[in-house]
Short mmCIF file of C-alpha atoms in Angstrom, two decimals:
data_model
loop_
_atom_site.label_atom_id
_atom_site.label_comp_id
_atom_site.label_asym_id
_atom_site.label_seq_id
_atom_site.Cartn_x
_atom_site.Cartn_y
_atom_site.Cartn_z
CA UNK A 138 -117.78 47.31 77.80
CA UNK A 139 -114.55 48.28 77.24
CA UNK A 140 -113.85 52.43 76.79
CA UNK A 141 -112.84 53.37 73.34
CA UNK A 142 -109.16 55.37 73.66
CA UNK A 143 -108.60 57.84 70.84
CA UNK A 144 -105.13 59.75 70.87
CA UNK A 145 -106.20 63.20 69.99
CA UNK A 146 -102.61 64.74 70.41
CA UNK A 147 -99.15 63.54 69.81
CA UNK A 148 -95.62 64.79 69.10
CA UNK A 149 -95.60 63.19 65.68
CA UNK A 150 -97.06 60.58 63.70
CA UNK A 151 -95.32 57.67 64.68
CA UNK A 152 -95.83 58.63 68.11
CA UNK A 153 -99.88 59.23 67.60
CA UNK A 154 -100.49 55.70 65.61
CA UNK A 155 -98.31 53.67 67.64
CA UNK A 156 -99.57 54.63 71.06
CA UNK A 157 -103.38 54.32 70.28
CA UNK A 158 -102.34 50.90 69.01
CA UNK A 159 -100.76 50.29 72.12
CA UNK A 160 -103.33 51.42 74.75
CA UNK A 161 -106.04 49.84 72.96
CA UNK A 162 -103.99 46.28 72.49
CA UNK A 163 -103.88 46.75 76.50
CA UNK A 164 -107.20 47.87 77.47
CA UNK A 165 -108.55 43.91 78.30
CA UNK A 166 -105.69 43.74 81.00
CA UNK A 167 -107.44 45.86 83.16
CA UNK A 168 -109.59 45.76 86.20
CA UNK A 169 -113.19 46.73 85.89
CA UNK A 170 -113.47 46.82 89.43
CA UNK A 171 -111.35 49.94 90.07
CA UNK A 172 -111.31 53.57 88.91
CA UNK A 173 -110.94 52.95 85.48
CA UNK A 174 -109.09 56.81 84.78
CA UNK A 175 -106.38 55.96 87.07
CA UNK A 176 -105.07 52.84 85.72
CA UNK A 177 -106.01 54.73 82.05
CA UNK A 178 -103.41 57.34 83.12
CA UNK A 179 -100.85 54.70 84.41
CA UNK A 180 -101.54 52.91 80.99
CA UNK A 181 -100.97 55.43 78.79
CA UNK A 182 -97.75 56.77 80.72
CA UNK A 183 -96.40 53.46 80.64
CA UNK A 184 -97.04 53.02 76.77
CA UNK A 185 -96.19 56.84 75.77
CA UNK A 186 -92.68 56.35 77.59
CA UNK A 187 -91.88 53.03 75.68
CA UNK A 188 -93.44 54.22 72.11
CA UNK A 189 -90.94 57.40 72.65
CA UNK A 190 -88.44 54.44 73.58
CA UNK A 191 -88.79 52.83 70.42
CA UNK A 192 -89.07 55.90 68.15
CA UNK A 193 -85.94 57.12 69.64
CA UNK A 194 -83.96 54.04 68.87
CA UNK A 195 -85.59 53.64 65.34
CA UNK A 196 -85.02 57.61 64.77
CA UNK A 197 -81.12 57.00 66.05
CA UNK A 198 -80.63 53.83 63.84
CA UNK A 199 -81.83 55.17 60.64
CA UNK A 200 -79.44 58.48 61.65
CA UNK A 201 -76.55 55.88 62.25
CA UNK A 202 -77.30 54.22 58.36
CA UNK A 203 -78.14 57.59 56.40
CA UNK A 204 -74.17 58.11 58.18
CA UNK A 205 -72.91 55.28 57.08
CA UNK A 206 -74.55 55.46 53.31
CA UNK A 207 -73.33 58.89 53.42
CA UNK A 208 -69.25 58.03 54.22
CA UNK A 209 -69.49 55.20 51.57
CA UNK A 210 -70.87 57.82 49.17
CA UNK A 211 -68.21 60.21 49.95
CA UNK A 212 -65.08 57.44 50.01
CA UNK A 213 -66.52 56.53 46.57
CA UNK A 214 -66.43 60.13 45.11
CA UNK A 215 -62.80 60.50 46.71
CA UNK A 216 -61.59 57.21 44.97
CA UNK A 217 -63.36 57.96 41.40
CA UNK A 218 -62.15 61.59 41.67
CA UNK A 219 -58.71 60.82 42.11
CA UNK A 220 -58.73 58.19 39.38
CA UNK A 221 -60.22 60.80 37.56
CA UNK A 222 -57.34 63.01 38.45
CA UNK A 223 -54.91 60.42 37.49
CA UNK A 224 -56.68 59.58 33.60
CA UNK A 225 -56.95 63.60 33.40
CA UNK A 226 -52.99 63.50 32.96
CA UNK A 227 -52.27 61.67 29.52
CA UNK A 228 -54.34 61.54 26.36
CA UNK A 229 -53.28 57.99 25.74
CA UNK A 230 -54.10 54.34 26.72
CA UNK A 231 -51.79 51.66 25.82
CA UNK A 232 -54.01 48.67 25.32
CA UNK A 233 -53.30 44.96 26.51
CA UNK A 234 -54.50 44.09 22.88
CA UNK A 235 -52.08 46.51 21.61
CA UNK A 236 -54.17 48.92 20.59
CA UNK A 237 -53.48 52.56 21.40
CA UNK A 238 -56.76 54.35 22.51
CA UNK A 239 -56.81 57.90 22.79
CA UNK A 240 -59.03 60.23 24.92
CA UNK A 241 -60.43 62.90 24.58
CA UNK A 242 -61.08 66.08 26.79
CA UNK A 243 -63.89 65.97 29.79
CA UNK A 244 -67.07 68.02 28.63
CA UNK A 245 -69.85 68.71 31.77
CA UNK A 246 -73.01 69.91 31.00
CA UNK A 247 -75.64 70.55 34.81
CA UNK A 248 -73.13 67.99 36.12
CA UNK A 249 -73.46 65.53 33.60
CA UNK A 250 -70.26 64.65 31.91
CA UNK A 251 -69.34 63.21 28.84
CA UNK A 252 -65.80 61.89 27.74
CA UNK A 253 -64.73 60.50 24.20
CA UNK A 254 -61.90 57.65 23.40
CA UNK A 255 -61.15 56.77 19.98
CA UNK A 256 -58.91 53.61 18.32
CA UNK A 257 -57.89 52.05 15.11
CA UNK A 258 -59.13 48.76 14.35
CA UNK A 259 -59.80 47.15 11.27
CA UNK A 260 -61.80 44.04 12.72
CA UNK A 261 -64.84 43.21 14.81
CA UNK A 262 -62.67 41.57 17.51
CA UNK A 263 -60.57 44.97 17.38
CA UNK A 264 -63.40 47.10 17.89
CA UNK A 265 -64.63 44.27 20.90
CA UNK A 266 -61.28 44.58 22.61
CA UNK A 267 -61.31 48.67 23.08
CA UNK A 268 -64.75 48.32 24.18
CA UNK A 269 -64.09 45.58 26.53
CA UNK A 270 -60.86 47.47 27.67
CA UNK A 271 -62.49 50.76 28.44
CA UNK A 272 -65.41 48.81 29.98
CA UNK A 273 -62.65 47.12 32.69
CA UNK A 274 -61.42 50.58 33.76
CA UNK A 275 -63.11 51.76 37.34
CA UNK A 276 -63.78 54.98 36.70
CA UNK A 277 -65.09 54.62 33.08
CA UNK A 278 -67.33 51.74 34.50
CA UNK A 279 -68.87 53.76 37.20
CA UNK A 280 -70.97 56.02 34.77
CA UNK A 281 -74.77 55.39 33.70
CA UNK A 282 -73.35 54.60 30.39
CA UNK A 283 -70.01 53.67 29.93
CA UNK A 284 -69.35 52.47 26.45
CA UNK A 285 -71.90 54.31 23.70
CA UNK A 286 -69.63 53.34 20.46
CA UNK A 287 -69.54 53.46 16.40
CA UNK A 288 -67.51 51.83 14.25
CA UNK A 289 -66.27 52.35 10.52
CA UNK A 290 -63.83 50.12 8.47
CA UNK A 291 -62.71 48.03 5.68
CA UNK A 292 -62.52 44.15 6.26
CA UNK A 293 -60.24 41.78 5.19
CA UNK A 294 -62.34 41.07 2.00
CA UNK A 295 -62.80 44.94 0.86
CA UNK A 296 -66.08 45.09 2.82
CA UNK A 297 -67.58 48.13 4.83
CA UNK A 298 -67.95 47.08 8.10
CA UNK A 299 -70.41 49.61 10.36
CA UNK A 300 -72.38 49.53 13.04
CA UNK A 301 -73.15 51.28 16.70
CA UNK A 302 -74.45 50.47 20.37
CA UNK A 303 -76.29 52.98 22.52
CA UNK A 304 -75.34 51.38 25.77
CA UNK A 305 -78.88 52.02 27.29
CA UNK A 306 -78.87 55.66 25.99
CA UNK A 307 -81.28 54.96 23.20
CA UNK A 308 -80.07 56.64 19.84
CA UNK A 309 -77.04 58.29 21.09
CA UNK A 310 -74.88 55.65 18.50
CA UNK A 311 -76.77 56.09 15.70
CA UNK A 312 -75.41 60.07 15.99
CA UNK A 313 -72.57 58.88 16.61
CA UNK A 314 -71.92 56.51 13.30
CA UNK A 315 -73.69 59.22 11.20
CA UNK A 316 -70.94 61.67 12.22
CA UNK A 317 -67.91 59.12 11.28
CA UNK A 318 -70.02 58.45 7.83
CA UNK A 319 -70.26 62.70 7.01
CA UNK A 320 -66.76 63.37 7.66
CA UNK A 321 -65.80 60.18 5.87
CA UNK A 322 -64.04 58.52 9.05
CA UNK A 323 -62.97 54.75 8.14
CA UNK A 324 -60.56 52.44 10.10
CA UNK A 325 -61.61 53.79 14.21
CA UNK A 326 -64.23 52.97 16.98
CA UNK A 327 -65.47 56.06 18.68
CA UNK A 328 -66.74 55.44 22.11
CA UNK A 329 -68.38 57.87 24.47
CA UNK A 330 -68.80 57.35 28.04
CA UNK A 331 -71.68 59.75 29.85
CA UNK A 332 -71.28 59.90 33.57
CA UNK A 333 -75.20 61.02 34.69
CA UNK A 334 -75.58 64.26 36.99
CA UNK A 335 -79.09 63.77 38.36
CA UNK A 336 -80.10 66.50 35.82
CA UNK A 337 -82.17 65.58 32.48
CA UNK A 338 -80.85 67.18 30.25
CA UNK A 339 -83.33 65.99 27.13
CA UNK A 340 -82.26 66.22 23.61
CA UNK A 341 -79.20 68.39 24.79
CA UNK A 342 -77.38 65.43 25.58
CA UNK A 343 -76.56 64.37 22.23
CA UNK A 344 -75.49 67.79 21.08
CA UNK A 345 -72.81 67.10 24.07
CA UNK A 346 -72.35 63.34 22.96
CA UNK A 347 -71.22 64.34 19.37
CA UNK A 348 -69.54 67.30 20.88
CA UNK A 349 -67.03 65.26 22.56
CA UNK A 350 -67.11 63.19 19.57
CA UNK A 351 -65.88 66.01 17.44
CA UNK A 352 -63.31 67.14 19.74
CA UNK A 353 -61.33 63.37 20.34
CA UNK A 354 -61.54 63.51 16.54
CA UNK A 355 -59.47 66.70 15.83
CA UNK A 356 -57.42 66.30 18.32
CA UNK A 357 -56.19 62.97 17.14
CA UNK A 358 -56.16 64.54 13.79
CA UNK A 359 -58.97 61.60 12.67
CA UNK A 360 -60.31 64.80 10.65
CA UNK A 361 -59.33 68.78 9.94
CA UNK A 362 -62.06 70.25 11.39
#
């Protein structure tokens, strides 16, 4: 019968289940007819010396991606922080609808930050347009949720028109649109964009949503106060 090899020691894991694996795939290749714990030593040399091989180059290429992932990472930041740096400079977006969005001022909360454009429109295609506008810019489209909106205004025919979208953060809008209705706000589409900082942040993030709602709202003198 064949011995039964157990690796009792090893540097690490890898190491410990790949070499029993490999002695013991190896262990019908050898002759009965000799001292069976010198070709067992020559075996297991042999295998330990190609398992640390292996490891090595598996240990060096995952080094050589978590690298790579980790340049891409950082070229991304760079580019999104200097478009940041460039939208940081004017309060206002000229549409290509002709539409003149403004936005409001950057508020972070444990790295998550929230930023607030607002618009006149007096139409659902209006109100599509901003969205679809903001939604096209790079750095507005690189957060978790880039366009949470509300809408208020008077149709064509006298009607209210209202409504919201959460953009995956469920009942963010709904805040949103409740605020425009209390202080009265008809004719604009408030959108919010919330880039996520890894850091829940529970119901604290819509005190911050309608925070930055408030602010892009006085300071395009939408309301007083």
């Amino acid at each position: 019968d064949l011995p039964l090899i157990r690796v009792v020691a090893a540097p690490n894991v890898g190491y410990h289940s790949q070499l029993e694996r490999n002695i013991t795939a190896r262990l019908d290749m050898l002759d009965m007819g000799l001292p069976i714990l010198t070709m067992l030593i020559g075996l297991i040399q042999e295998e330990f010396q190609l398992v640390c091989e292996d490891i090595t180059l598996e240990s060096r290429r995952k080094q050589e991606i978590k690298e790579s992932n980790e340049a891409h990472q950082r070229a991304v930041e760079d580019e999104m922080a200097s478009i940041e740096s460039c939208a940081r400079k004017t309060h206002m977006i000229s549409s290509q609808f002709g539409i003149k969005i403004e936005k409001g001022e950057i508020i972070i909360d444990r790295k998550s930050r929230f930023l607030a454009h607002i618009a006149p429109v007096s139409s659902i295609s209006q109100v599509e347009d901003v969205v679809a506008e903001l939604s096209s810019n790079k750095w507005l489209a690189s957060a978790a949720h880039p366009a949470i909106y509300a809408y208020r205004f008077i149709d064509q025919n006298g009607r209210l028109s209202q409504d919201a979208e959460d953009d995956g953060e469920d009942g963010a809008s709904k805040k949103m649109l409740f605020l425009l209705e209390q202080c009265n706000v008809l004719g604009y589409v408030l959108i919010v964009t919330r880039w996520f900082g890894g850091i829940l942040l529970g119901p604290d993030r819509f005190k911050r949503i309608l925070e930055c709602s408030r602010q892009v709202l006085k300071q395009s003198s939408v309301i007083d106060s």
